[in-house]
Amino acid sequence: MDDRQAIERPRARLFVEDTLACDARPMLAPGQAHYLSHVLRLGAGATVALFNGRDGEWQARITEAGGGRCAVVVERCVRAQCDGADLWLVFAPVKRAPIALIAAKATELGVAALWPVFTRHTAVSRVNVGRLRANAIEAAEQCGRLDVPAIIEPVRFAEMMAGWPPDRRLVVCDETGRAPPIAEALSGAARLPKGGGKWALLVGPEGGFTRSELDALGKLPFVTRVGLGPRILRADTAALAGLACWQAIIGDWRQRGEPE
Ligand code: SAM
């Protein structure tokens, strides 16, 4: 096997929109070209890993770099596309730094979609969806997943409730102390086959859910209310703790990782 045949360990892993296939020449965004040629100082001949959420992960080779441009040609598929868990994170938006943290860490924790929802006590009035997507792309590139979570258009709590798909179970993080502990509440689902169907985790705002929001949620047949211990967690902590528990009980943390 000559050097070109061997799978090299590239120094960069990038998300692209274009189709990936042998000999394809996907466009890199100007920021990606700058990162490869000026930050990493990679030149012609160096390899990069590319993924687009549809075609798996591919090794590509830089054919030209410099002057703000970087061109690549796709050589070989190194990982086939596979499905992750079908778990959404539905959350009341918080300020800029914690919402960026939520988007990045929830991506690492394997969510399929991020859905900001305005509850009664949500303190912020708008969400920068483009920035959330950028946070998710950067985290997906870094953590090795083959797709980027969808960002669902933000809506008000009542709209979310009215349009909720009934085949998706909604796990509501309830800070009142009245819900069963999460491990107990989800234990029945631990026997589900890999993936476990369609799920979502809902976390409230820093001001908490209102009594009427929790009452309305409690009446829905697809809702499971859960507690995350005796302390009141910040919304970002609660989101990440809830996702970690779900992955450990129902999701892909039940499998062994692939050895390096
Ligand atoms: N304002 C509320 C209070 O002081 O009681 C606290 C809200 S907490 C900062 C934000 C969200 O995180 C809550 O709405 C809930 O979804 C989740 N959360 C925080 N601590 C939790 C816990 N111990 N159990 C379940 N959910 C929790």
Tab-separated table of C-alpha atoms and ligand atoms in Angstrom:
chain	number	residue	atom	x	y	z
A	1	MET	CA	0.000	0.000	0.000
A	2	ASP	CA	1.549	3.354	-0.967
A	3	ASP	CA	1.279	6.467	1.224
A	4	ARG	CA	-1.738	7.783	-0.686
A	5	GLN	CA	-3.634	4.564	0.044
A	6	ALA	CA	-3.103	4.736	3.800
A	7	ILE	CA	-5.726	6.490	5.928
A	8	GLU	CA	-3.927	9.463	7.420
A	9	ARG	CA	-4.850	11.129	10.677
A	10	PRO	CA	-5.759	14.636	9.588
A	11	ARG	CA	-5.170	17.669	11.803
A	12	ALA	CA	-8.527	19.199	10.960
A	13	ARG	CA	-12.079	17.897	10.791
A	14	LEU	CA	-14.581	20.159	9.053
A	15	PHE	CA	-18.311	20.220	8.357
A	16	VAL	CA	-19.238	21.080	4.751
A	17	GLU	CA	-22.618	21.449	3.041
A	18	ASP	CA	-21.614	19.904	-0.311
A	19	THR	CA	-21.942	16.247	-1.290
A	20	LEU	CA	-18.957	14.058	-0.413
A	21	ALA	CA	-17.867	11.342	-2.842
A	22	CYS	CA	-14.618	10.200	-4.477
A	23	ASP	CA	-13.024	13.045	-6.502
A	24	ALA	CA	-15.602	15.611	-5.341
A	25	ARG	CA	-14.247	19.123	-4.788
A	26	PRO	CA	-16.452	20.575	-2.025
A	27	MET	CA	-16.346	24.305	-1.361
A	28	LEU	CA	-14.779	25.385	1.902
A	29	ALA	CA	-16.126	28.511	3.587
A	30	PRO	CA	-13.665	31.442	3.774
A	31	GLY	CA	-13.307	30.907	7.547
A	32	GLN	CA	-12.411	27.245	6.982
A	33	ALA	CA	-9.849	28.154	4.301
A	34	HIS	CA	-8.313	30.710	6.660
A	35	TYR	CA	-8.223	28.177	9.500
A	36	LEU	CA	-6.485	25.521	7.378
A	37	SER	CA	-3.946	27.719	5.647
A	38	HIS	CA	-3.240	30.430	8.238
A	39	VAL	CA	-4.024	28.948	11.655
A	40	LEU	CA	-2.902	25.348	11.062
A	41	ARG	CA	-0.527	26.383	8.251
A	42	LEU	CA	-1.447	23.384	6.136
A	43	GLY	CA	-0.366	23.443	2.509
A	44	ALA	CA	-0.959	21.401	-0.634
A	45	GLY	CA	-0.672	17.666	0.069
A	46	ALA	CA	-1.981	17.797	3.665
A	47	THR	CA	-5.153	15.876	4.496
A	48	VAL	CA	-8.327	17.002	6.231
A	49	ALA	CA	-11.412	15.065	7.351
A	50	LEU	CA	-14.777	16.218	6.018
A	51	PHE	CA	-18.377	15.331	6.937
A	52	ASN	CA	-21.733	16.730	5.898
A	53	GLY	CA	-24.285	14.851	8.014
A	54	ARG	CA	-25.340	12.634	5.070
A	55	ASP	CA	-22.405	10.861	3.427
A	56	GLY	CA	-20.208	9.715	6.337
A	57	GLU	CA	-16.671	10.986	6.965
A	58	TRP	CA	-14.151	11.382	4.148
A	59	GLN	CA	-10.437	11.983	3.821
A	60	ALA	CA	-9.710	14.923	1.513
A	61	ARG	CA	-6.408	16.365	0.323
A	62	ILE	CA	-5.511	20.021	-0.007
A	63	THR	CA	-4.648	20.773	-3.630
A	64	GLU	CA	-4.107	24.494	-3.316
A	65	ALA	CA	-3.753	26.834	-0.345
A	66	GLY	CA	-2.990	30.508	0.040
A	67	GLY	CA	-4.309	33.956	-0.735
A	68	GLY	CA	-7.425	33.329	1.363
A	69	ARG	CA	-8.347	30.242	-0.677
A	70	CYS	CA	-8.044	26.566	0.040
A	71	ALA	CA	-9.118	23.867	-2.424
A	72	VAL	CA	-9.509	20.191	-1.566
A	73	VAL	CA	-10.245	16.965	-3.411
A	74	VAL	CA	-12.064	14.106	-1.707
A	75	GLU	CA	-10.180	10.805	-1.719
A	76	ARG	CA	-11.838	8.107	0.359
A	77	CYS	CA	-14.604	7.346	2.821
A	78	VAL	CA	-13.217	6.590	6.282
A	79	ARG	CA	-16.519	6.175	8.214
A	80	ALA	CA	-19.980	5.288	6.997
A	81	GLN	CA	-22.891	7.483	8.047
A	82	CYS	CA	-24.856	6.099	11.002
A	83	ASP	CA	-27.837	7.329	12.992
A	84	GLY	CA	-27.452	8.759	16.472
A	85	ALA	CA	-30.082	8.884	19.214
A	86	ASP	CA	-33.355	10.643	18.371
A	87	LEU	CA	-33.210	12.959	21.388
A	88	TRP	CA	-34.164	16.646	21.280
A	89	LEU	CA	-33.184	19.214	23.857
A	90	VAL	CA	-36.058	21.664	24.372
A	91	PHE	CA	-34.944	24.543	26.562
A	92	ALA	CA	-35.899	28.020	27.663
A	93	PRO	CA	-33.277	30.321	26.126
A	94	VAL	CA	-30.760	31.880	28.472
A	95	LYS	CA	-28.128	34.580	27.996
A	96	ARG	CA	-25.424	34.486	25.330
A	97	ALA	CA	-22.634	32.633	27.179
A	98	PRO	CA	-24.757	29.862	28.740
A	99	ILE	CA	-26.783	29.323	25.554
A	100	ALA	CA	-23.538	28.858	23.596
A	101	LEU	CA	-22.429	26.369	26.231
A	102	ILE	CA	-25.744	24.511	26.027
A	103	ALA	CA	-25.542	24.275	22.212
A	104	ALA	CA	-21.949	23.039	22.207
A	105	LYS	CA	-22.228	20.579	25.094
A	106	ALA	CA	-25.621	19.205	24.025
A	107	THR	CA	-24.054	18.524	20.614
A	108	GLU	CA	-21.248	16.586	22.312
A	109	LEU	CA	-23.884	14.745	24.315
A	110	GLY	CA	-25.517	13.565	21.098
A	111	VAL	CA	-28.781	15.507	20.722
A	112	ALA	CA	-30.479	15.340	17.329
A	113	ALA	CA	-32.104	18.770	17.664
A	114	LEU	CA	-32.014	21.900	19.801
A	115	TRP	CA	-35.321	23.720	20.291
A	116	PRO	CA	-35.426	27.053	22.156
A	117	VAL	CA	-38.895	27.616	23.675
A	118	PHE	CA	-40.057	30.810	25.424
A	119	THR	CA	-41.775	29.984	28.707
A	120	ARG	CA	-43.531	32.527	30.978
A	121	HIS	CA	-40.405	33.291	33.033
A	122	THR	CA	-37.871	33.235	30.166
A	123	ALA	CA	-35.769	36.371	30.634
A	124	VAL	CA	-34.358	36.728	27.097
A	125	SER	CA	-36.590	37.821	24.228
A	126	ARG	CA	-34.745	36.569	21.136
A	127	VAL	CA	-32.394	33.810	20.071
A	128	ASN	CA	-29.647	34.065	17.476
A	129	VAL	CA	-30.344	30.822	15.606
A	130	GLY	CA	-27.338	31.303	13.285
A	131	ARG	CA	-24.991	31.569	16.243
A	132	LEU	CA	-26.514	28.460	17.861
A	133	ARG	CA	-25.898	26.538	14.628
A	134	ALA	CA	-22.291	27.775	14.502
A	135	ASN	CA	-21.781	26.608	18.106
A	136	ALA	CA	-23.239	23.204	17.209
A	137	ILE	CA	-21.105	22.844	14.046
A	138	GLU	CA	-17.905	23.662	15.927
A	139	ALA	CA	-18.743	21.115	18.640
A	140	ALA	CA	-19.654	18.432	16.062
A	141	GLU	CA	-16.319	18.977	14.279
A	142	GLN	CA	-14.458	18.629	17.542
A	143	CYS	CA	-16.265	15.619	19.042
A	144	GLY	CA	-16.257	13.335	16.003
A	145	ARG	CA	-19.985	13.017	15.384
A	146	LEU	CA	-21.104	12.617	11.790
A	147	ASP	CA	-23.959	15.105	11.828
A	148	VAL	CA	-24.912	18.472	13.300
A	149	PRO	CA	-28.052	18.837	15.422
A	150	ALA	CA	-30.956	20.628	13.764
A	151	ILE	CA	-31.922	23.962	15.295
A	152	ILE	CA	-35.710	24.128	15.439
A	153	GLU	CA	-37.209	27.613	15.048
A	154	PRO	CA	-37.898	29.137	18.506
A	155	VAL	CA	-41.574	29.261	19.555
A	156	ARG	CA	-43.652	30.127	22.624
A	157	PHE	CA	-44.430	27.414	25.184
A	158	ALA	CA	-48.130	27.246	24.152
A	159	GLU	CA	-47.202	26.700	20.497
A	160	MET	CA	-44.750	23.974	21.424
A	161	MET	CA	-47.429	22.219	23.458
A	162	ALA	CA	-50.068	22.572	20.725
A	163	GLY	CA	-47.833	21.128	18.029
A	164	TRP	CA	-46.056	18.448	20.029
A	165	PRO	CA	-45.717	15.139	18.105
A	166	PRO	CA	-47.452	12.635	20.426
A	167	ASP	CA	-45.103	9.778	19.489
A	168	ARG	CA	-42.157	11.673	21.048
A	169	ARG	CA	-41.812	11.198	24.821
A	170	LEU	CA	-41.107	14.451	26.670
A	171	VAL	CA	-38.978	14.228	29.812
A	172	VAL	CA	-39.608	17.382	31.858
A	173	CYS	CA	-36.942	18.464	34.351
A	174	ASP	CA	-39.086	19.502	37.321
A	175	GLU	CA	-37.288	21.380	40.089
A	176	THR	CA	-40.214	21.319	42.555
A	177	GLY	CA	-39.100	18.110	44.300
A	178	ARG	CA	-42.434	16.438	43.434
A	179	ALA	CA	-41.187	14.353	40.465
A	180	PRO	CA	-39.470	10.966	40.818
A	181	PRO	CA	-35.657	10.869	40.478
A	182	ILE	CA	-34.600	10.644	36.827
A	183	ALA	CA	-32.961	7.194	37.145
A	184	GLU	CA	-36.149	5.779	38.648
A	185	ALA	CA	-38.460	7.532	36.172
A	186	LEU	CA	-36.515	6.300	33.135
A	187	SER	CA	-35.682	2.817	34.418
A	188	GLY	CA	-38.603	1.223	32.515
A	189	ALA	CA	-37.210	2.580	29.252
A	190	ALA	CA	-33.729	1.177	29.906
A	191	ARG	CA	-34.828	-2.134	28.403
A	192	LEU	CA	-35.739	-0.528	25.083
A	193	PRO	CA	-33.604	-1.571	22.103
A	194	LYS	CA	-30.725	0.699	21.039
A	195	GLY	CA	-31.895	4.247	20.448
A	196	GLY	CA	-35.111	3.720	22.379
A	197	GLY	CA	-37.487	5.610	20.019
A	198	LYS	CA	-38.205	9.347	19.946
A	199	TRP	CA	-37.411	11.447	23.008
A	200	ALA	CA	-37.005	15.028	24.183
A	201	LEU	CA	-35.746	16.629	27.389
A	202	LEU	CA	-37.341	19.907	28.527
A	203	VAL	CA	-35.523	22.335	30.831
A	204	GLY	CA	-37.050	25.527	32.185
A	205	PRO	CA	-35.632	29.049	32.477
A	206	GLU	CA	-33.603	30.529	35.349
A	207	GLY	CA	-36.918	31.718	36.818
A	208	GLY	CA	-38.322	28.170	36.677
A	209	PHE	CA	-41.580	26.887	35.210
A	210	THR	CA	-44.835	28.433	36.391
A	211	ARG	CA	-47.267	26.268	38.308
A	212	SER	CA	-49.683	26.348	35.357
A	213	GLU	CA	-46.962	25.306	32.880
A	214	LEU	CA	-46.067	22.314	35.040
A	215	ASP	CA	-49.744	21.439	35.556
A	216	ALA	CA	-50.390	21.603	31.799
A	217	LEU	CA	-47.363	19.410	31.087
A	218	GLY	CA	-48.380	16.928	33.779
A	219	LYS	CA	-51.722	16.257	32.051
A	220	LEU	CA	-50.140	15.131	28.765
A	221	PRO	CA	-49.845	11.381	28.156
A	222	PHE	CA	-46.403	11.654	26.547
A	223	VAL	CA	-44.818	13.567	29.471
A	224	THR	CA	-42.564	12.092	32.167
A	225	ARG	CA	-41.623	14.529	34.957
A	226	VAL	CA	-38.217	13.894	36.534
A	227	GLY	CA	-36.100	15.284	39.360
A	228	LEU	CA	-32.351	15.900	39.148
A	229	GLY	CA	-31.524	15.686	42.829
A	230	PRO	CA	-32.028	17.889	45.878
A	231	ARG	CA	-30.202	20.993	44.669
A	232	ILE	CA	-31.548	23.648	42.281
A	233	LEU	CA	-29.302	23.509	39.223
A	234	ARG	CA	-28.730	26.365	36.833
A	235	ALA	CA	-30.630	25.835	33.593
A	236	ASP	CA	-27.453	25.005	31.632
A	237	THR	CA	-26.297	22.539	34.303
A	238	ALA	CA	-29.746	20.908	34.387
A	239	ALA	CA	-29.814	20.496	30.590
A	240	LEU	CA	-26.418	18.817	30.476
A	241	ALA	CA	-27.041	16.673	33.572
A	242	GLY	CA	-30.393	15.509	32.176
A	243	LEU	CA	-28.871	14.633	28.805
A	244	ALA	CA	-26.027	12.712	30.454
A	245	CYS	CA	-28.503	10.707	32.552
A	246	TRP	CA	-30.618	9.938	29.460
A	247	GLN	CA	-27.569	8.761	27.480
A	248	ALA	CA	-26.434	6.543	30.373
A	249	ILE	CA	-29.858	4.979	30.970
A	250	ILE	CA	-31.376	4.824	27.471
A	251	GLY	CA	-28.888	6.101	24.903
A	252	ASP	CA	-25.481	5.273	23.447
A	253	TRP	CA	-23.564	5.441	26.736
A	254	ARG	CA	-24.830	1.898	27.268
A	255	GLN	CA	-22.399	0.767	24.525
A	256	ARG	CA	-18.626	0.593	24.762
A	257	GLY	CA	-16.730	3.263	22.798
A	258	GLU	CA	-14.569	2.248	19.840
A	259	PRO	CA	-10.908	1.814	20.879
A	260	GLU	CA	-8.462	4.371	19.330
B	1	SAM	N1	-36.391	29.397	39.760
B	1	SAM	C1	-36.314	28.080	40.141
B	1	SAM	C2	-36.230	28.031	41.651
B	1	SAM	O1	-35.559	28.870	42.200
B	1	SAM	O2	-36.819	27.117	42.212
B	1	SAM	C3	-35.092	27.397	39.549
B	1	SAM	C4	-35.130	27.149	38.111
B	1	SAM	S1	-33.693	26.283	37.554
B	1	SAM	C5	-32.480	27.498	37.734
B	1	SAM	C6	-33.888	26.148	35.833
B	1	SAM	C7	-34.457	24.834	35.328
B	1	SAM	O3	-33.519	23.788	35.536
B	1	SAM	C8	-35.720	24.357	35.984
B	1	SAM	O4	-36.889	24.951	35.451
B	1	SAM	C9	-35.676	22.852	35.730
B	1	SAM	O5	-36.139	22.544	34.451
B	1	SAM	C10	-34.199	22.573	35.825
B	1	SAM	N2	-33.773	22.141	37.156
B	1	SAM	C11	-32.941	22.778	38.008
B	1	SAM	N3	-32.724	22.065	39.112
B	1	SAM	C12	-33.459	20.924	38.971
B	1	SAM	C13	-33.666	19.772	39.799
B	1	SAM	N4	-33.072	19.640	40.995
B	1	SAM	N5	-34.475	18.807	39.322
B	1	SAM	C14	-35.083	18.918	38.124
B	1	SAM	N6	-34.940	19.984	37.312
B	1	SAM	C15	-34.120	20.974	37.719
